[in-house]
XYZ file of C-alpha atoms in Angstrom:
373
model
C 153.103 -280.955 -126.579
C 154.564 -281.537 -123.136
C 158.158 -282.430 -122.429
C 158.692 -284.913 -119.622
C 160.586 -287.944 -118.411
C 158.902 -291.284 -118.935
C 161.189 -294.185 -118.017
C 158.741 -296.893 -119.101
C 160.751 -297.907 -122.207
C 164.160 -297.527 -120.546
C 164.992 -301.240 -120.395
C 163.808 -301.790 -123.940
C 166.139 -299.045 -125.132
C 168.996 -300.473 -123.076
C 168.391 -303.866 -124.655
C 168.358 -302.313 -128.112
C 171.629 -300.545 -127.324
C 173.158 -303.882 -126.310
C 171.888 -305.434 -129.529
C 173.392 -302.612 -131.612
C 176.713 -302.947 -129.781
C 176.764 -306.732 -130.272
C 177.485 -306.432 -133.988
C 180.643 -304.293 -133.671
C 181.800 -306.386 -130.695
C 181.393 -309.625 -132.630
C 183.238 -308.175 -135.625
C 186.006 -306.967 -133.331
C 186.305 -310.342 -131.633
C 186.684 -312.127 -134.957
C 189.123 -309.559 -136.297
C 191.356 -309.496 -133.214
C 191.363 -313.240 -132.524
C 194.769 -314.199 -131.180
C 195.740 -310.635 -130.297
C 196.859 -309.676 -126.806
C 194.533 -307.922 -124.335
C 196.164 -304.519 -124.840
C 195.762 -304.810 -128.626
C 192.106 -305.758 -128.168
C 191.544 -302.797 -125.867
C 193.115 -300.464 -128.399
C 190.979 -301.908 -131.197
C 187.821 -301.507 -129.111
C 188.778 -297.938 -128.222
C 189.379 -297.047 -131.878
C 186.106 -298.667 -132.922
C 184.248 -296.759 -130.205
C 186.000 -293.554 -131.267
C 184.881 -294.083 -134.870
C 181.266 -294.785 -133.885
C 181.248 -291.840 -131.465
C 182.442 -289.594 -134.297
C 179.508 -290.852 -136.376
C 177.188 -290.238 -133.423
C 178.383 -286.634 -133.059
C 177.765 -285.982 -136.756
C 174.334 -287.628 -136.566
C 173.597 -285.490 -133.515
C 174.344 -282.444 -135.660
C 171.998 -283.854 -138.307
C 169.308 -284.213 -135.631
C 169.762 -280.607 -134.560
C 170.037 -279.167 -138.077
C 166.879 -280.911 -139.287
C 164.989 -279.526 -136.263
C 164.369 -283.071 -135.032
C 165.502 -282.477 -131.455
C 161.910 -282.387 -130.210
C 160.636 -285.045 -132.606
C 159.868 -287.061 -129.473
C 159.107 -284.567 -126.690
C 159.753 -286.955 -123.797
C 162.791 -289.002 -122.757
C 164.116 -291.675 -123.102
C 161.381 -293.001 -125.369
C 158.807 -291.471 -127.666
C 155.518 -290.732 -125.918
C 156.354 -293.549 -123.527
C 157.158 -296.045 -126.306
C 160.496 -297.497 -127.357
C 160.001 -296.381 -130.973
C 157.805 -294.035 -133.015
C 155.829 -297.101 -134.146
C 154.266 -297.325 -130.699
C 153.546 -293.583 -130.696
C 151.851 -293.317 -134.100
C 148.615 -291.839 -132.741
C 150.314 -289.241 -130.547
C 152.693 -288.185 -133.330
C 149.843 -287.982 -135.837
C 147.828 -285.801 -133.456
C 150.768 -283.443 -132.890
C 151.581 -283.344 -136.598
C 147.946 -282.648 -137.512
C 147.785 -279.786 -135.041
C 151.110 -278.311 -136.289
C 152.074 -279.751 -139.713
C 155.371 -277.846 -139.727
C 155.921 -278.097 -135.983
C 158.622 -279.917 -134.025
C 156.815 -283.284 -133.955
C 156.421 -285.232 -137.196
C 156.889 -288.902 -138.052
C 160.160 -288.174 -139.862
C 161.584 -286.043 -137.049
C 160.556 -288.612 -134.458
C 162.505 -291.310 -136.278
C 165.590 -289.091 -136.606
C 165.509 -288.293 -132.897
C 165.018 -291.907 -131.846
C 167.743 -293.225 -134.172
C 170.080 -290.735 -132.493
C 169.100 -292.170 -129.105
C 169.527 -295.761 -130.337
C 173.029 -294.986 -131.616
C 173.879 -293.224 -128.346
C 172.761 -296.244 -126.321
C 174.915 -298.506 -128.502
C 177.968 -296.318 -127.938
C 177.198 -296.301 -124.218
C 177.227 -300.112 -124.150
C 180.569 -300.188 -126.002
C 182.072 -297.818 -123.444
C 180.715 -299.963 -120.612
C 182.397 -303.013 -122.170
C 185.610 -301.002 -122.587
C 185.511 -300.083 -118.892
C 184.964 -303.686 -117.775
C 187.728 -304.979 -120.046
C 190.115 -302.260 -118.827
C 189.666 -303.224 -115.196
C 190.037 -306.930 -115.970
C 193.266 -306.266 -117.848
C 194.547 -303.991 -115.077
C 194.049 -306.739 -112.503
C 195.682 -309.337 -114.752
C 198.678 -307.134 -115.593
C 199.125 -305.961 -111.959
C 200.334 -302.470 -112.853
C 202.503 -303.544 -115.784
C 204.481 -300.656 -117.282
C 202.881 -299.130 -120.368
C 199.331 -300.175 -119.491
C 196.664 -297.487 -119.719
C 195.047 -296.828 -116.352
C 191.508 -298.247 -116.183
C 190.468 -294.991 -114.582
C 190.562 -293.456 -118.073
C 187.857 -295.860 -119.216
C 185.955 -295.232 -115.972
C 186.067 -291.486 -116.572
C 184.846 -292.103 -120.114
C 181.913 -294.143 -118.795
C 180.976 -291.425 -116.308
C 181.334 -288.851 -119.084
C 178.985 -290.695 -121.453
C 176.411 -291.019 -118.666
C 176.584 -287.259 -118.124
C 176.285 -286.826 -121.877
C 173.112 -288.881 -121.809
C 171.744 -286.630 -119.057
C 172.458 -283.532 -121.136
C 170.718 -285.244 -124.056
C 167.672 -285.764 -121.871
C 167.650 -282.142 -120.710
C 168.049 -281.012 -124.327
C 164.607 -282.488 -124.942
C 162.842 -281.759 -121.669
C 164.100 -278.158 -121.566
C 162.960 -277.618 -125.160
C 166.316 -276.956 -126.847
C 167.615 -274.591 -124.166
C 170.663 -273.126 -125.990
C 173.142 -273.539 -123.129
C 172.155 -277.193 -122.624
C 172.322 -277.989 -126.346
C 175.747 -276.345 -126.581
C 176.983 -278.299 -123.556
C 175.658 -281.474 -125.161
C 177.733 -280.723 -128.257
C 180.810 -279.992 -126.156
C 180.232 -283.204 -124.220
C 180.306 -285.170 -127.454
C 183.555 -283.499 -128.455
C 185.003 -284.197 -125.006
C 184.093 -287.857 -125.374
C 185.996 -287.988 -128.665
C 189.037 -286.450 -126.994
C 188.958 -288.940 -124.118
C 188.795 -291.882 -126.504
C 191.524 -290.450 -128.754
C 193.868 -290.013 -125.775
C 193.276 -293.598 -124.613
C 193.714 -295.056 -128.098
C 197.115 -293.399 -128.320
C 198.090 -294.713 -124.898
C 197.558 -298.352 -125.887
C 200.191 -298.052 -128.612
C 202.565 -295.272 -127.524
C 204.574 -293.524 -130.241
C 206.415 -290.702 -128.465
C 207.115 -287.704 -130.671
C 209.952 -285.556 -129.357
C 209.618 -281.965 -130.545
C 210.421 -280.004 -127.412
C 208.409 -278.590 -124.556
C 207.630 -275.373 -126.445
C 205.760 -277.190 -129.194
C 203.919 -279.297 -126.630
C 202.573 -276.140 -125.010
C 201.791 -274.665 -128.426
C 199.632 -277.695 -129.257
C 197.891 -277.419 -125.871
C 197.106 -273.738 -126.473
C 195.712 -274.438 -129.957
C 193.623 -277.271 -128.503
C 192.103 -274.883 -125.939
C 191.436 -272.310 -128.684
C 189.764 -275.034 -130.739
C 187.489 -275.983 -127.852
C 186.506 -272.347 -127.347
C 185.775 -272.024 -131.045
C 183.652 -275.193 -130.996
C 181.711 -273.682 -128.082
C 181.181 -270.489 -130.089
C 180.122 -272.536 -133.106
C 177.672 -274.467 -130.968
C 176.294 -271.182 -129.639
C 175.816 -269.961 -133.231
C 174.020 -273.146 -134.245
C 171.819 -273.516 -131.168
C 170.701 -269.886 -131.464
C 170.128 -270.244 -135.229
C 172.514 -267.367 -135.929
C 174.322 -268.927 -138.899
C 172.773 -266.513 -141.412
C 172.873 -263.434 -139.180
C 175.868 -262.399 -141.283
C 174.732 -263.127 -144.835
C 177.916 -262.099 -146.652
C 181.577 -263.021 -146.632
C 184.047 -261.618 -145.712
C 181.803 -258.680 -144.741
C 178.800 -259.258 -142.528
C 175.751 -257.311 -143.696
C 175.334 -254.779 -146.484
C 179.064 -254.590 -147.054
C 179.697 -253.768 -143.379
C 182.641 -255.202 -141.482
C 181.214 -254.089 -138.145
C 177.388 -254.045 -138.127
C 175.195 -253.351 -135.119
C 176.126 -255.829 -132.386
C 174.265 -256.636 -129.171
C 176.574 -258.701 -126.973
C 174.467 -258.282 -123.850
C 171.499 -260.196 -125.213
C 173.515 -262.473 -127.461
C 175.788 -263.781 -124.713
C 173.313 -264.048 -121.874
C 173.971 -267.734 -121.393
C 171.118 -268.945 -119.198
C 167.997 -268.134 -121.218
C 165.440 -269.905 -123.351
C 165.719 -270.225 -127.107
C 164.903 -266.936 -128.853
C 164.692 -265.003 -125.572
C 166.951 -262.068 -124.660
C 168.421 -260.952 -121.353
C 165.289 -258.938 -120.523
C 162.885 -261.781 -121.226
C 161.748 -260.339 -124.560
C 162.464 -261.589 -128.040
C 166.140 -261.938 -128.909
C 167.098 -258.925 -131.075
C 168.616 -259.555 -134.490
C 171.665 -257.545 -133.413
C 172.221 -260.201 -130.734
C 172.283 -262.938 -133.374
C 174.695 -260.805 -135.374
C 176.970 -260.464 -132.335
C 176.992 -264.245 -131.871
C 177.878 -264.876 -135.506
C 180.446 -262.058 -135.678
C 182.218 -263.352 -132.554
C 182.430 -266.824 -134.072
C 184.036 -265.331 -137.181
C 186.553 -263.466 -135.043
C 187.317 -266.680 -133.181
C 187.751 -268.494 -136.503
C 190.299 -265.902 -137.619
C 192.268 -266.292 -134.378
C 192.162 -270.102 -134.514
C 193.063 -270.248 -138.211
C 196.072 -268.028 -137.566
C 197.103 -270.192 -134.607
C 196.804 -273.356 -136.721
C 198.948 -271.826 -139.474
C 201.619 -270.873 -136.936
C 201.531 -274.326 -135.335
C 201.784 -276.029 -138.727
C 204.718 -273.768 -139.630
C 206.514 -274.635 -136.383
C 205.921 -278.346 -136.941
C 207.235 -278.051 -140.476
C 210.285 -276.070 -139.333
C 211.204 -278.777 -136.827
C 212.755 -280.731 -139.679
C 211.202 -284.038 -138.626
C 209.385 -285.962 -141.329
C 206.594 -287.039 -138.998
C 206.116 -283.499 -137.698
C 205.722 -282.365 -141.305
C 202.988 -284.967 -141.755
C 201.169 -283.576 -138.729
C 201.498 -280.080 -140.186
C 199.840 -281.205 -143.425
C 197.012 -282.903 -141.526
C 196.295 -279.765 -139.523
C 196.393 -277.569 -142.637
C 194.024 -279.931 -144.435
C 191.475 -279.811 -141.616
C 191.881 -276.022 -141.307
C 191.166 -275.629 -145.027
C 188.166 -277.968 -144.690
C 186.770 -275.860 -141.862
C 187.320 -272.616 -143.742
C 185.578 -273.876 -146.886
C 182.668 -275.515 -145.058
C 182.211 -272.491 -142.793
C 182.144 -270.043 -145.696
C 179.797 -272.370 -147.609
C 177.308 -272.183 -144.749
C 177.039 -268.432 -145.303
C 177.274 -267.963 -149.065
C 175.114 -271.023 -149.883
C 172.412 -270.232 -147.270
C 173.335 -272.897 -144.714
C 173.048 -276.127 -146.739
C 172.741 -279.233 -144.612
C 175.779 -280.921 -146.171
C 178.069 -277.957 -145.456
C 176.796 -277.687 -141.877
C 177.446 -281.384 -141.245
C 180.882 -281.099 -142.850
C 181.697 -278.209 -140.517
C 180.767 -280.236 -137.435
C 182.730 -283.235 -138.695
C 185.750 -281.015 -139.344
C 185.625 -279.607 -135.816
C 185.504 -283.131 -134.387
C 188.397 -284.246 -136.592
C 190.478 -281.240 -135.533
C 190.012 -282.013 -131.835
C 190.900 -285.676 -132.380
C 194.062 -284.700 -134.277
C 195.206 -282.173 -131.690
C 194.449 -284.541 -128.782
C 196.396 -287.368 -130.404
C 199.325 -285.082 -131.193
C 199.380 -283.711 -127.645
C 199.267 -287.253 -126.225
C 202.273 -288.246 -128.309
C 204.226 -285.185 -127.218
C 203.359 -285.837 -123.564
C 204.544 -289.446 -123.855
C 208.104 -288.204 -124.315
C 208.065 -286.713 -120.825
C 206.541 -289.907 -119.378
C 209.294 -292.014 -120.954
C 211.959 -289.738 -119.474
C 210.474 -290.104 -116.019
């Protein structure tokens, strides 16, 4: 099995992405008939946000089912636009390694992920074009979202596609896979910020709470990075108990040097040998510590929102507590239930939802300052 770039099916995949995007665009056009351009842009941004959320979760499904190398080249599958055109190559690889990375099922999972990604890419391209057309028509009208946001989003999704390609061609290099996950989360945050900007609803809670939300958002991103590092290094079950780690120990043997050597191949330590189990334990244990810090920060933020006395702030507090509880339950389930697929997907979805919530809340708090200026 060799991993390489083969751009032969690139235009076929681009056409398929356009075809996949045509359905949501047609539905959106019919639904928003008669609406103003800003309302249509907001609707398209929300639709793209929803489909990107689905794409992130499906990307987790691709990773968790070990389908990331189901097609070992990029952007197609053995130079074809679908696994149907690569039946012989897949069969040969599957016959040689029946439980290996290439099977018919894994190839389809990987290619469906790429099809969905191309569809989202087309939607973002349309969003960018529409944003610039509206910007020219409105001539800097107050309240309009800068088209540079959509442009940044387009550049971001192109970079995300590049990381997706390197995920395959570098054979699930942990740092690249983790960056690919973070890129997906960043795309969600960009879209959430823009969606809020098209229908501003300033929430005035004071500068202190604005900074508190920003700090919790940064902590959440760090925790997502740690979670990605756990998943991409297959360290989820390195601590097989909860709340202890191994054999009733709170602090087992930990090898941070090997575990947090970032630029290395999958399963390889800092010295080029096999990654020690203590390194996997260190990765998992650090993620648990980060979860404790983030959970505490979320509780404090929710308490401050509740104490503000505003009804809407109380609603935000309940949303954050709900997602925090979801993450706690799904994270613990991964350990005590031996990493079931459903719990792992729920954990990824919860992380994405948390970042969307915090980004939207921060955008609304920042709008108060923009209105004042």
